[in-house]
Coordinates of C-alpha atoms and ligand atoms in Angstrom, one line a residue:
M47 CA 70.2 11.0 18.7
K48 CA 67.6 13.6 19.4
R49 CA 65.4 12.1 16.8
V50 CA 65.7 8.6 18.4
A51 CA 64.7 10.1 21.7
I52 CA 61.6 11.7 20.2
L53 CA 60.7 8.5 18.5
L54 CA 61.1 6.6 21.8
L55 CA 59.0 9.2 23.5
A56 CA 56.3 8.9 20.9
L57 CA 56.3 5.1 21.3
F58 CA 56.1 5.5 25.0
V59 CA 53.1 7.8 24.8
T60 CA 51.4 5.4 22.4
L61 CA 52.0 2.5 24.7
A62 CA 50.9 4.5 27.7
G63 CA 47.8 5.5 25.8
S64 CA 46.9 1.9 25.2
A65 CA 47.7 0.8 28.7
L66 CA 45.5 3.5 30.1
A67 CA 42.4 2.3 28.2
H68 CA 40.5 -0.2 30.2
D69 CA 38.5 -3.4 29.6
I70 CA 34.8 -2.5 29.4
I71 CA 32.3 -4.1 31.8
L72 CA 28.6 -3.4 31.5
P73 CA 26.4 -4.9 34.2
P74 CA 22.9 -5.8 33.0
S75 CA 20.9 -2.7 32.0
N76 CA 17.4 -4.0 32.6
T77 CA 15.8 -5.5 35.6
N78 CA 13.3 -7.8 34.0
G79 CA 14.4 -10.7 36.1
G80 CA 15.5 -12.8 33.2
P81 CA 18.3 -15.4 33.8
E82 CA 21.8 -14.0 34.1
A83 CA 24.4 -14.6 31.3
A84 CA 27.7 -13.1 30.4
M85 CA 28.8 -12.1 26.9
I86 CA 32.4 -11.3 26.2
F87 CA 33.0 -9.4 23.0
I88 CA 36.3 -9.4 21.0
Q89 CA 37.0 -6.2 19.1
G90 CA 37.7 -6.0 15.3
A91 CA 41.2 -4.9 14.3
Q92 CA 42.0 -1.3 15.1
I93 CA 38.5 -0.6 16.2
P94 CA 38.6 0.8 19.7
T95 CA 36.5 -1.1 22.2
D96 CA 34.2 1.8 23.0
R97 CA 33.0 1.9 19.4
Y98 CA 31.0 -1.2 20.2
L99 CA 29.1 0.3 23.2
P100 CA 26.1 1.6 21.3
L101 CA 25.4 -1.8 19.7
L102 CA 26.2 -3.8 22.9
R103 CA 24.0 -1.5 25.1
E104 CA 21.2 -2.1 22.7
V105 CA 21.6 -5.8 22.9
Q106 CA 21.5 -5.6 26.7
N107 CA 18.4 -3.5 26.6
K108 CA 16.5 -5.7 24.2
S109 CA 17.5 -9.0 25.7
S110 CA 15.2 -11.0 27.9
L111 CA 18.3 -12.1 29.8
S112 CA 20.0 -10.1 32.5
L113 CA 23.0 -9.8 30.3
W114 CA 26.5 -8.8 31.4
V115 CA 28.8 -7.6 28.7
G116 CA 32.5 -7.4 28.8
V117 CA 34.9 -6.1 26.1
P118 CA 38.6 -6.8 26.8
Q119 CA 41.0 -4.2 25.5
Y120 CA 43.9 -5.4 23.4
F121 CA 47.2 -3.7 22.7
L122 CA 46.8 -1.3 19.7
D123 CA 43.3 -2.6 19.4
I124 CA 44.3 -5.9 17.8
A125 CA 43.2 -9.1 19.5
E126 CA 46.1 -11.5 20.1
P127 CA 45.4 -15.2 20.1
F128 CA 47.9 -15.8 22.9
Q129 CA 46.2 -13.3 25.2
L130 CA 42.7 -14.2 24.4
G131 CA 42.3 -16.8 27.2
S132 CA 43.8 -14.7 29.9
S133 CA 41.8 -11.6 28.9
I134 CA 38.5 -13.5 28.8
D135 CA 39.2 -14.9 32.3
F136 CA 40.2 -11.6 33.6
V137 CA 37.0 -9.9 32.4
L138 CA 34.9 -12.8 33.8
Q139 CA 36.6 -12.5 37.2
E140 CA 35.8 -8.8 37.2
M141 CA 32.2 -9.5 36.4
H142 CA 32.0 -12.0 39.2
K143 CA 33.5 -9.4 41.6
Q144 CA 30.7 -7.0 40.5
G145 CA 28.0 -9.6 41.1
L146 CA 27.7 -12.0 38.1
K147 CA 26.5 -15.3 39.5
Q148 CA 28.8 -18.3 39.3
G149 CA 27.7 -20.8 36.7
S150 CA 25.9 -18.3 34.5
P151 CA 26.0 -19.2 30.8
L152 CA 28.9 -17.7 28.9
I153 CA 28.6 -16.3 25.4
L154 CA 31.5 -15.4 23.3
A155 CA 31.2 -12.9 20.5
G156 CA 33.5 -11.1 18.0
H157 CA 33.6 -8.7 15.1
S158 CA 35.8 -9.1 12.1
L159 CA 39.3 -10.2 13.1
G160 CA 37.9 -10.6 16.6
G161 CA 35.4 -13.1 15.3
A162 CA 38.1 -15.0 13.3
M163 CA 40.1 -15.4 16.5
V164 CA 37.5 -16.0 19.1
Q165 CA 36.2 -19.1 17.3
D166 CA 39.5 -20.9 17.9
W167 CA 39.4 -20.2 21.6
V168 CA 35.7 -21.2 21.8
A169 CA 36.5 -24.5 19.9
A170 CA 39.2 -25.3 22.4
N171 CA 37.1 -24.3 25.5
S172 CA 33.7 -25.6 24.2
H173 CA 32.7 -27.0 27.6
R174 CA 32.7 -23.5 29.1
V175 CA 30.7 -21.7 26.3
S176 CA 27.0 -21.9 25.7
A177 CA 26.8 -19.9 22.4
Q178 CA 28.9 -17.9 20.1
V179 CA 28.1 -14.8 18.0
L180 CA 30.2 -13.8 14.9
L181 CA 29.6 -10.4 13.4
G182 CA 31.2 -9.6 10.1
S183 CA 33.0 -12.9 10.4
F184 CA 32.1 -16.6 10.0
L185 CA 33.2 -20.1 11.0
T186 CA 36.2 -20.8 8.8
R187 CA 36.6 -23.7 6.4
K188 CA 38.9 -25.6 8.7
Y189 CA 36.0 -26.4 11.0
R190 CA 34.0 -27.9 8.2
E191 CA 34.9 -31.6 8.5
H192 CA 33.3 -31.8 12.0
V193 CA 30.3 -30.4 13.7
Y194 CA 31.6 -27.2 15.4
P195 CA 31.2 -27.9 19.1
V196 CA 29.4 -24.7 20.2
P197 CA 26.2 -23.3 18.6
T198 CA 27.2 -20.2 16.5
L199 CA 25.2 -17.3 15.0
T200 CA 26.8 -15.8 11.9
V201 CA 25.7 -12.2 11.0
G202 CA 26.9 -10.7 7.8
A203 CA 26.1 -7.3 6.2
E204 CA 24.9 -6.9 2.6
L205 CA 27.4 -4.1 1.9
D206 CA 30.3 -5.4 3.9
G207 CA 33.4 -4.6 1.9
L208 CA 35.7 -6.7 4.1
C209 CA 33.7 -9.8 5.1
R210 CA 31.9 -10.2 1.8
I211 CA 28.3 -11.4 1.5
T212 CA 29.4 -14.1 -0.9
R213 CA 31.5 -15.7 1.9
I214 CA 28.5 -15.4 4.2
A215 CA 26.5 -17.2 1.5
E216 CA 29.1 -20.0 1.5
A217 CA 28.5 -20.3 5.3
Y218 CA 24.7 -20.3 4.6
Y219 CA 25.2 -23.3 2.3
H220 CA 27.2 -25.3 4.8
Q221 CA 25.2 -24.4 7.9
Q222 CA 21.7 -24.1 6.5
M223 CA 21.3 -25.8 3.1
D224 CA 23.7 -28.8 3.4
P225 CA 24.8 -29.0 7.1
Y226 CA 27.4 -31.4 8.1
P227 CA 25.8 -34.7 9.3
G228 CA 24.8 -34.2 12.9
M229 CA 24.9 -30.4 12.8
A230 CA 21.6 -28.9 13.8
A231 CA 20.9 -26.1 11.4
E232 CA 18.9 -24.1 14.0
D233 CA 22.0 -23.8 16.2
F234 CA 24.0 -22.3 13.3
P235 CA 21.8 -19.6 11.7
V236 CA 23.2 -17.3 9.1
V237 CA 21.7 -13.9 8.8
V238 CA 22.5 -10.9 6.6
I239 CA 21.6 -7.3 7.6
E240 CA 20.3 -5.6 4.4
G241 CA 21.9 -2.3 3.5
A242 CA 24.5 -2.4 6.3
N243 CA 28.3 -2.3 5.9
H244 CA 31.2 -3.6 7.9
M245 CA 31.7 -0.6 10.2
Q246 CA 28.1 -0.6 11.2
F247 CA 28.6 -3.5 13.6
A248 CA 30.6 -0.8 15.5
S249 CA 30.2 3.0 15.4
G250 CA 32.0 6.1 14.6
N251 CA 34.9 6.6 12.1
P252 CA 36.4 3.5 10.5
P253 CA 40.1 2.7 10.9
P254 CA 42.1 3.2 7.6
L255 CA 41.8 -0.3 6.1
V256 CA 38.0 -0.5 6.8
K257 CA 37.7 3.0 5.3
A258 CA 39.6 1.9 2.2
R259 CA 37.7 -1.3 1.6
D260 CA 34.2 -1.0 3.0
L261 CA 31.2 -0.2 0.8
D262 CA 28.7 2.6 1.4
S263 CA 25.9 1.6 3.7
E264 CA 22.3 2.4 2.8
I265 CA 20.8 2.4 6.3
S266 CA 21.6 4.7 9.3
P267 CA 23.8 3.5 12.2
N268 CA 20.7 3.4 14.4
E269 CA 18.8 1.2 11.9
A270 CA 21.8 -1.1 11.6
H271 CA 22.2 -1.5 15.4
D272 CA 18.5 -2.0 15.8
A273 CA 18.5 -4.8 13.2
I274 CA 21.7 -6.4 14.4
S275 CA 20.7 -6.3 18.1
K276 CA 17.3 -7.9 17.3
V277 CA 19.1 -10.9 15.6
I278 CA 21.5 -11.4 18.5
V279 CA 18.8 -11.1 21.1
A280 CA 16.6 -13.7 19.3
Y281 CA 19.5 -16.1 19.1
L282 CA 20.4 -15.7 22.7
A283 CA 16.8 -16.3 23.7
N284 CA 16.9 -19.5 21.6
Q285 CA 20.1 -20.8 22.9
I286 CA 20.0 -19.7 26.6
E287 CA 16.2 -19.7 27.2
K288 CA 15.3 -22.5 24.8
K289 CA 12.9 -20.4 22.8
A290 CA 12.3 -21.3 19.2
I291 CA 12.5 -18.1 17.2
I292 CA 13.1 -18.9 13.5
M293 CA 16.0 -17.0 12.1
S294 CA 18.0 -17.2 8.9
G295 CA 18.3 -15.3 5.7
P296 CA 17.3 -13.2 4.0
A297 CA 17.3 -16.0 1.5
E298 CA 16.5 -13.7 -1.4
L299 CA 20.0 -12.2 -1.0
L300 CA 21.8 -15.4 -0.3
A301 CA 20.1 -18.0 -2.5
P302 CA 21.2 -16.4 -5.9
I303 CA 24.8 -16.4 -4.6
V304 CA 24.6 -20.0 -3.7
S305 CA 23.1 -20.9 -7.0
S306 CA 25.9 -19.1 -8.9
L307 CA 28.5 -21.0 -6.8
Q308 CA 26.7 -24.3 -7.6
L309 CA 26.7 -23.5 -11.3
E310 CA 30.5 -22.8 -11.1
G311 CA 31.0 -26.0 -9.2
N312 CA 32.7 -24.0 -6.5
Y313 CA 35.4 -26.1 -4.8
N314 CA 34.5 -24.8 -1.3
L315 CA 30.9 -26.0 -1.6
K316 CA 32.1 -29.5 -2.6
K317 CA 35.5 -30.6 -3.6
P318 CA 36.0 -31.8 -7.2
C319 CA 36.2 -35.6 -7.6
Y320 CA 39.1 -35.3 -10.0
N321 CA 40.3 -39.0 -10.3
D322 CA 38.4 -40.2 -7.2
A323 CA 35.3 -42.3 -7.7
P324 CA 32.2 -40.1 -7.9
S325 CA 30.3 -39.8 -4.6
S326 CA 28.0 -37.4 -2.9
A327 CA 31.0 -35.9 -1.2
C328 CA 32.5 -34.6 -4.4
Q329 CA 31.4 -33.1 -7.7
V330 CA 32.2 -34.7 -11.0
G331 CA 32.1 -31.7 -13.3
C332 CA 31.2 -28.1 -13.8
P333 CA 27.5 -27.5 -14.4
W334 CA 28.2 -24.2 -16.3
S335 CA 30.4 -26.0 -18.8
E336 CA 27.7 -28.5 -19.4
M337 CA 24.7 -26.2 -19.7
T338 CA 26.3 -23.2 -21.3
S339 CA 29.9 -23.1 -22.4
Q340 CA 30.2 -26.0 -24.8
K341 CA 26.7 -25.4 -26.2
N342 CA 27.5 -21.8 -27.0
M343 CA 30.8 -22.9 -28.5
S344 CA 29.2 -25.5 -30.7
D345 CA 26.3 -23.1 -31.8
L346 CA 24.7 -25.9 -33.8
P347 CA 21.4 -25.4 -35.7
K348 CA 18.4 -25.8 -33.4
N349 CA 17.5 -29.3 -34.8
V350 CA 20.8 -30.8 -33.4
S351 CA 21.0 -31.1 -29.7
V352 CA 24.2 -31.3 -27.7
R353 CA 24.5 -33.3 -24.4
V354 CA 27.6 -32.4 -22.4
M355 CA 29.3 -34.3 -19.6
D356 CA 32.0 -32.3 -17.9
E357 CA 34.7 -33.5 -15.6
F358 CA 36.9 -31.5 -13.2
H359 CA 40.6 -32.1 -13.7
P360 CA 43.7 -30.0 -13.3
V361 CA 44.1 -29.0 -16.9
S362 CA 47.9 -29.3 -16.6
Q363 CA 47.7 -32.9 -15.7
T364 CA 49.3 -35.1 -18.4
N365 CA 49.3 -38.5 -17.0
P366 CA 46.5 -39.3 -17.7
I367 CA 45.8 -36.3 -19.9
H368 CA 42.2 -35.1 -19.9
L369 CA 40.8 -33.9 -23.3
P370 CA 37.4 -33.0 -24.6
H371 CA 35.7 -35.5 -26.9
I372 CA 32.7 -35.8 -29.3
L373 CA 31.4 -39.4 -28.8
N374 CA 29.2 -39.9 -31.8
N375 CA 28.3 -38.6 -35.3
C376 CA 25.1 -37.6 -37.0
T377 CA 24.3 -37.2 -40.7
K378 CA 23.1 -33.9 -41.9
D379 CA 19.5 -35.1 -42.5
Q380 CA 19.1 -37.2 -39.4
E381 CA 16.0 -36.3 -37.3
N382 CA 16.4 -35.7 -33.6
C383 CA 20.2 -35.9 -33.6
V384 CA 21.8 -35.7 -30.2
L385 CA 25.6 -35.2 -30.1
E386 CA 27.2 -36.5 -26.9
M387 CA 30.3 -34.5 -25.9
T388 CA 32.7 -34.4 -23.0
T389 CA 34.5 -31.4 -21.7
V390 CA 37.2 -30.8 -19.0
T391 CA 37.2 -27.9 -16.5
E392 CA 39.4 -26.7 -13.7
A393 CA 38.2 -23.9 -11.4
V394 CA 41.0 -21.6 -10.3
Y395 CA 40.8 -19.5 -7.2
E396 CA 42.5 -16.4 -5.9
V397 CA 45.7 -17.6 -4.1
L398 CA 44.8 -15.4 -1.1
D399 CA 41.3 -16.9 -0.9
R400 CA 43.0 -19.8 0.9
L401 CA 43.4 -17.6 4.0
D402 CA 39.6 -17.6 4.2
T403 CA 39.3 -14.1 5.5
G404 CA 36.3 -13.1 3.5
F405 CA 38.5 -10.3 2.2
F406 CA 39.0 -11.8 -1.3
S407 CA 36.6 -13.1 -3.9
V408 CA 35.2 -16.5 -3.1
S409 CA 34.2 -17.3 -6.7
A410 CA 36.6 -18.8 -9.2
Y411 CA 39.0 -16.4 -10.9
E412 CA 38.7 -18.4 -14.1
L413 CA 37.2 -21.7 -15.3
R414 CA 39.8 -23.3 -17.5
T415 CA 37.5 -25.1 -19.9
K416 CA 38.6 -27.5 -22.6
M417 CA 35.9 -27.7 -25.2
N418 CA 35.3 -29.2 -28.7
S419 CA 35.6 -26.6 -31.4
R420 CA 32.7 -25.3 -33.4
Q421 CA 34.2 -26.8 -36.5
A422 CA 34.4 -30.2 -34.8
S423 CA 30.8 -29.9 -33.7
Y424 CA 29.6 -29.1 -37.2
L425 CA 31.6 -31.9 -38.7
A426 CA 30.1 -34.3 -36.2
A427 CA 26.7 -33.0 -37.1
G428 CA 27.3 -34.0 -40.7
F429 CA 28.3 -30.6 -42.2
K430 CA 31.1 -32.0 -44.2
D431 CA 32.5 -28.6 -45.4
A432 CA 32.6 -27.0 -41.9
D433 CA 35.4 -24.4 -42.1
F434 CA 37.6 -23.6 -39.1
Q435 CA 38.5 -20.1 -40.3
K436 CA 34.8 -19.2 -40.4
L437 CA 33.7 -21.0 -37.4
D438 CA 36.4 -20.8 -34.8
A439 CA 39.0 -18.2 -35.9
N440 CA 37.1 -15.3 -34.4
P441 CA 38.1 -13.3 -31.3
T442 CA 34.7 -13.4 -29.7
R443 CA 34.1 -17.2 -29.2
C444 CA 35.1 -17.1 -25.6
A445 CA 33.9 -13.6 -25.1
D446 CA 30.4 -14.7 -26.2
I447 CA 30.4 -17.4 -23.5
N448 CA 31.6 -14.9 -20.9
Q449 CA 28.9 -12.5 -21.9
L450 CA 26.4 -15.2 -21.0
A451 CA 27.8 -15.4 -17.4
I452 CA 27.2 -11.6 -17.0
K453 CA 23.7 -12.1 -18.5
W454 CA 23.0 -14.9 -16.0
A455 CA 24.2 -12.8 -13.1
L456 CA 22.1 -9.8 -14.1
R457 CA 19.0 -12.0 -14.5
N458 CA 19.5 -13.8 -11.2
A459 CA 20.9 -11.1 -8.9
P460 CA 18.5 -9.5 -6.4
V461 CA 16.6 -6.7 -8.1
K462 CA 18.0 -4.1 -5.6
S463 CA 21.5 -5.3 -6.3
V464 CA 21.1 -4.9 -10.1
A465 CA 19.7 -1.4 -9.6
R466 CA 22.6 -0.4 -7.3
Y467 CA 25.1 -1.9 -9.8
Y468 CA 23.6 0.1 -12.7
S469 CA 23.5 3.3 -10.7
I470 CA 26.9 3.2 -9.0
G471 CA 28.8 0.0 -10.0
R472 CA 31.7 -0.2 -12.3
Q473 CA 30.3 -2.1 -15.3
L474 CA 31.7 -5.5 -16.2
V475 CA 32.1 -6.0 -20.0
V476 CA 33.8 -8.5 -22.2
G477 CA 36.7 -7.7 -24.5
D478 CA 38.2 -9.8 -27.4
D479 CA 39.8 -13.1 -26.7
L480 CA 43.6 -13.2 -26.2
G481 CA 45.9 -15.5 -28.2
P482 CA 45.5 -18.1 -29.6
Y483 CA 48.1 -19.6 -27.3
N484 CA 48.6 -22.9 -29.1
A485 CA 52.2 -23.6 -28.1
G486 CA 52.6 -25.9 -25.1
P487 CA 51.2 -24.8 -21.8
F488 CA 50.8 -21.1 -22.7
W489 CA 47.1 -21.2 -22.6
I490 CA 47.1 -22.7 -19.1
W491 CA 49.5 -20.1 -17.6
N492 CA 48.0 -17.0 -19.2
D493 CA 45.5 -15.8 -16.7
M494 CA 42.1 -14.3 -17.4
H495 CA 42.5 -10.6 -17.8
Y496 CA 40.5 -8.3 -15.6
N497 CA 41.5 -4.7 -16.4
N498 CA 40.1 -1.3 -15.8
Q499 CA 39.6 0.6 -19.0
K500 CA 37.8 3.8 -19.9
D501 CA 34.8 3.6 -22.3
A502 CA 34.0 6.2 -25.0
E503 CA 32.7 8.6 -22.4
G504 CA 35.7 8.2 -20.1
T505 CA 33.9 6.1 -17.5
L506 CA 35.9 3.3 -16.0
Q507 CA 34.8 -0.2 -16.9
R508 CA 36.0 -3.6 -15.9
V509 CA 37.0 -5.5 -19.0
V510 CA 37.3 -9.3 -18.9
R511 CA 39.3 -11.0 -21.6
S512 CA 39.8 -14.7 -22.1
P513 CA 43.1 -16.3 -23.3
T514 CA 42.1 -19.0 -25.9
M515 CA 43.6 -22.0 -27.6
R516 CA 42.1 -23.4 -30.8
T517 CA 43.1 -26.1 -33.3
P518 CA 41.6 -26.9 -36.7
I519 CA 40.8 -30.2 -38.2
P520 CA 43.1 -31.5 -39.6
Y521 CA 45.9 -30.3 -37.4
F522 CA 49.6 -31.2 -37.5
I523 CA 49.2 -32.9 -34.1
K524 CA 46.4 -35.3 -34.7
A525 CA 45.7 -35.8 -31.0
A526 CA 45.2 -32.1 -30.5
E527 CA 42.8 -31.4 -33.4
G528 CA 39.4 -29.9 -33.1
F529 CA 39.7 -28.2 -29.7
H530 CA 38.7 -24.7 -28.6
Y531 CA 39.7 -23.8 -25.1
C532 CA 38.6 -20.8 -23.1
K533 CA 39.2 -19.2 -19.8
V534 CA 35.5 -19.0 -18.9
L535 CA 34.0 -16.3 -16.7
S536 CA 32.2 -17.9 -13.8
P537 CA 28.6 -16.8 -13.3
A538 CA 29.5 -16.6 -9.6
R539 CA 32.4 -14.2 -10.4
A540 CA 30.0 -12.0 -12.4
L541 CA 27.5 -12.0 -9.6
E542 CA 30.1 -11.3 -6.9
W543 CA 31.3 -8.4 -9.0
I544 CA 27.8 -7.0 -9.3
M545 CA 27.0 -7.4 -5.6
V546 CA 30.4 -6.5 -4.1
D547 CA 33.5 -5.5 -6.0
S548 CA 31.9 -3.2 -8.6
L549 CA 30.7 -1.0 -5.8
R550 CA 34.2 -0.3 -4.5
D551 CA 36.6 2.2 -5.9
E552 CA 39.8 0.1 -5.8
N553 CA 43.1 0.8 -7.4
G554 CA 44.0 -2.6 -8.7
Y555 CA 45.6 -5.5 -7.1
A556 CA 48.8 -3.9 -5.9
S557 CA 47.2 -1.6 -3.3
L558 CA 44.7 -4.3 -2.4
R559 CA 47.5 -6.8 -1.6
S560 CA 49.6 -4.3 0.4
A561 CA 46.5 -3.3 2.4
A562 CA 45.7 -6.9 3.1
S563 CA 49.2 -7.9 4.0
S564 CA 49.5 -5.3 6.7
Y565 CA 46.1 -6.2 8.0
Y566 CA 46.5 -9.9 8.1
K567 CA 50.3 -9.8 8.9
L568 CA 51.2 -11.9 5.9
Ligands
LIG642 C1 18.8 1.3 27.2 O1 17.8 1.5 28.1 C2 18.0 2.6 29.0 C3 16.9 2.6 30.0 O2 15.7 2.3 29.5 C4 18.0 3.9 28.1 O3 18.3 5.0 29.0 C5 19.1 3.8 27.1 O4 19.1 4.9 26.3 C6 19.0 2.5 26.3 N1 20.1 2.4 25.5 C7 20.1 1.9 24.2 C8 21.4 1.9 23.5 O5 19.1 1.5 23.7
LIG643 C1 32.8 -39.3 -37.0 O1 33.1 -39.2 -38.3 C2 34.4 -38.8 -38.6 C3 34.6 -38.5 -40.1 O2 33.9 -39.4 -40.9 C4 35.3 -40.0 -38.2 O3 36.7 -39.6 -38.4 C5 35.1 -40.2 -36.7 O4 35.8 -41.3 -36.2 C6 33.6 -40.4 -36.4 N1 33.5 -40.4 -34.9 C7 32.8 -41.3 -34.3 C8 32.7 -41.2 -32.8 O5 32.2 -42.2 -34.8
LIG644 C1 18.7 -28.9 -39.6 O1 18.9 -27.5 -39.8 C2 20.0 -27.2 -40.8 C3 20.2 -25.8 -40.9 O2 19.1 -25.0 -40.5 C4 19.7 -27.9 -42.1 O3 20.7 -27.7 -43.0 C5 19.4 -29.4 -41.9 O4 19.0 -30.0 -43.1 C6 18.4 -29.6 -40.9 N1 18.3 -31.1 -40.6 C7 17.1 -31.7 -40.5 C8 17.2 -33.1 -40.2 O5 16.1 -31.1 -40.5
LIG645 C1 26.2 -17.6 -27.6 O1 26.5 -16.3 -27.0 C2 26.2 -15.2 -27.7 C3 26.6 -13.9 -26.9 O2 26.4 -14.1 -25.6 C4 24.7 -15.1 -28.1 O3 24.5 -14.0 -28.9 C5 24.4 -16.4 -28.9 O4 23.0 -16.4 -29.1 C6 24.8 -17.6 -28.0 N1 24.5 -18.8 -28.8 C7 24.1 -20.0 -28.3 C8 23.9 -21.1 -29.2 O5 23.9 -20.1 -27.1

């Protein structure tokens, strides 16, 4: 009984503590005579409102506007979608009481979870809002089939461990490189702050989840606030005062990520065509399977070329069933022989990536790739005695292909990212293939393995191993002969590992899932 009373008392004190905290209202700090505007800022989860004061004051100081800033306080510092509207109106009323002119442009902004929530309110109240600023957050995928109704600035951080730079690169693709028809790219710039992390949009000590997941920043809080405030101020000048300051990038950080996602055929850049007629709205096949996977699997002499056409299909689909093929034959002494092959790929994503929080990897977990075996390739090239045991029954066929993804990522990653990865990142290495899983659907349902394992010196590495399926020619099931299937490592997954996940000391999926489920109230 006594214990219950103490618990209740503790709860009461917590509630009272929250209720005592006030909404923050900052009247304009400068008197440069610029037009008045009001910015209402929604806090990130569990980050107290006053942690945003240093950044917001700097935005006010630098702005050519006479900028009012308001930060509503939410219960337990977690923004509530149902309270958003009333809290925004309440803060606005207070500002008007204190002197904000009626009819001044309204800007909404948010950090992290605050950014994820504010965009829904802004979309529903677009007639009231002149511009939106998302920090450590982004316009979510559900808004992709239309032009989002309010101009929006997206600011990411290179070393953000919660809102990963790879998700910001996805936004960069959709808002800058291939904007939705009718969407003006200059209204939706995407900027990344180099060397900054998630907490540097705020100040002070991070709350537990941010502490557990964020990466180490490489710039000081002052440098971060200086860079972030400059971007916000330029954007507000563009949107409210119709200036034309060019902003977006830095492309050298984002472009390699987009390239890697394009090589993967990432489903969130463009959906797979599957059985629909090919069009510019969907992608037929996986470029990585065409340019790398099958060619490495075939490993034919240099005088035989291989041309590959891949198609995306769910590999478990059986009606119709999609299989790899070799479409022609060469003779051994034929000059300029070109073998035409088809392959089938399915990109598989982290289940939780569907929540689109930026918290989970955006690259494919595995590319399920159905290829023609090396033996089949050699037979088609005219090598009559091609031997399956020698050519395919080797535990590194898939590992070799996966090694090429790591190699691609290291060659194409920003130079600074590679240096950082070699100095503090957990190294990604390939291990032997798993299986073969030739019986029924076992290959499909055996996931790619990503395990932490110590190397000879006791340093933790990330080992990736591919389940495989392979069948000789001849095979007792004629229709299934001459295949060699791999779970292929996406070059985007390798790059994402190098730029984000290798830098974090995580303890496997269990802790990650439980941390995430408490954060996102799954
Ligand atoms: C903003 O400007 C005022 C007055 O010039 C100054 O005292 C203050 O330190 C500045 N604050 C920030 C965060 O830059
Ligand atoms: C290629 O040659 C093999 C063996 O002679 C034959 O079984 C197969 O049908 C040929 N394939 C094509 C596409 O001509
Ligand atoms: C192609 O190279 C292979 C192995 O190097 C050789 O056996 C074959 O005769 C060559 N074919 C031609 C047409 O030169
Ligand atoms: C296949 O990959 C392995 C390992 O990455 C590499 O050594 C080999 O040269 C590649 N072969 C081809 C034909 O790409």
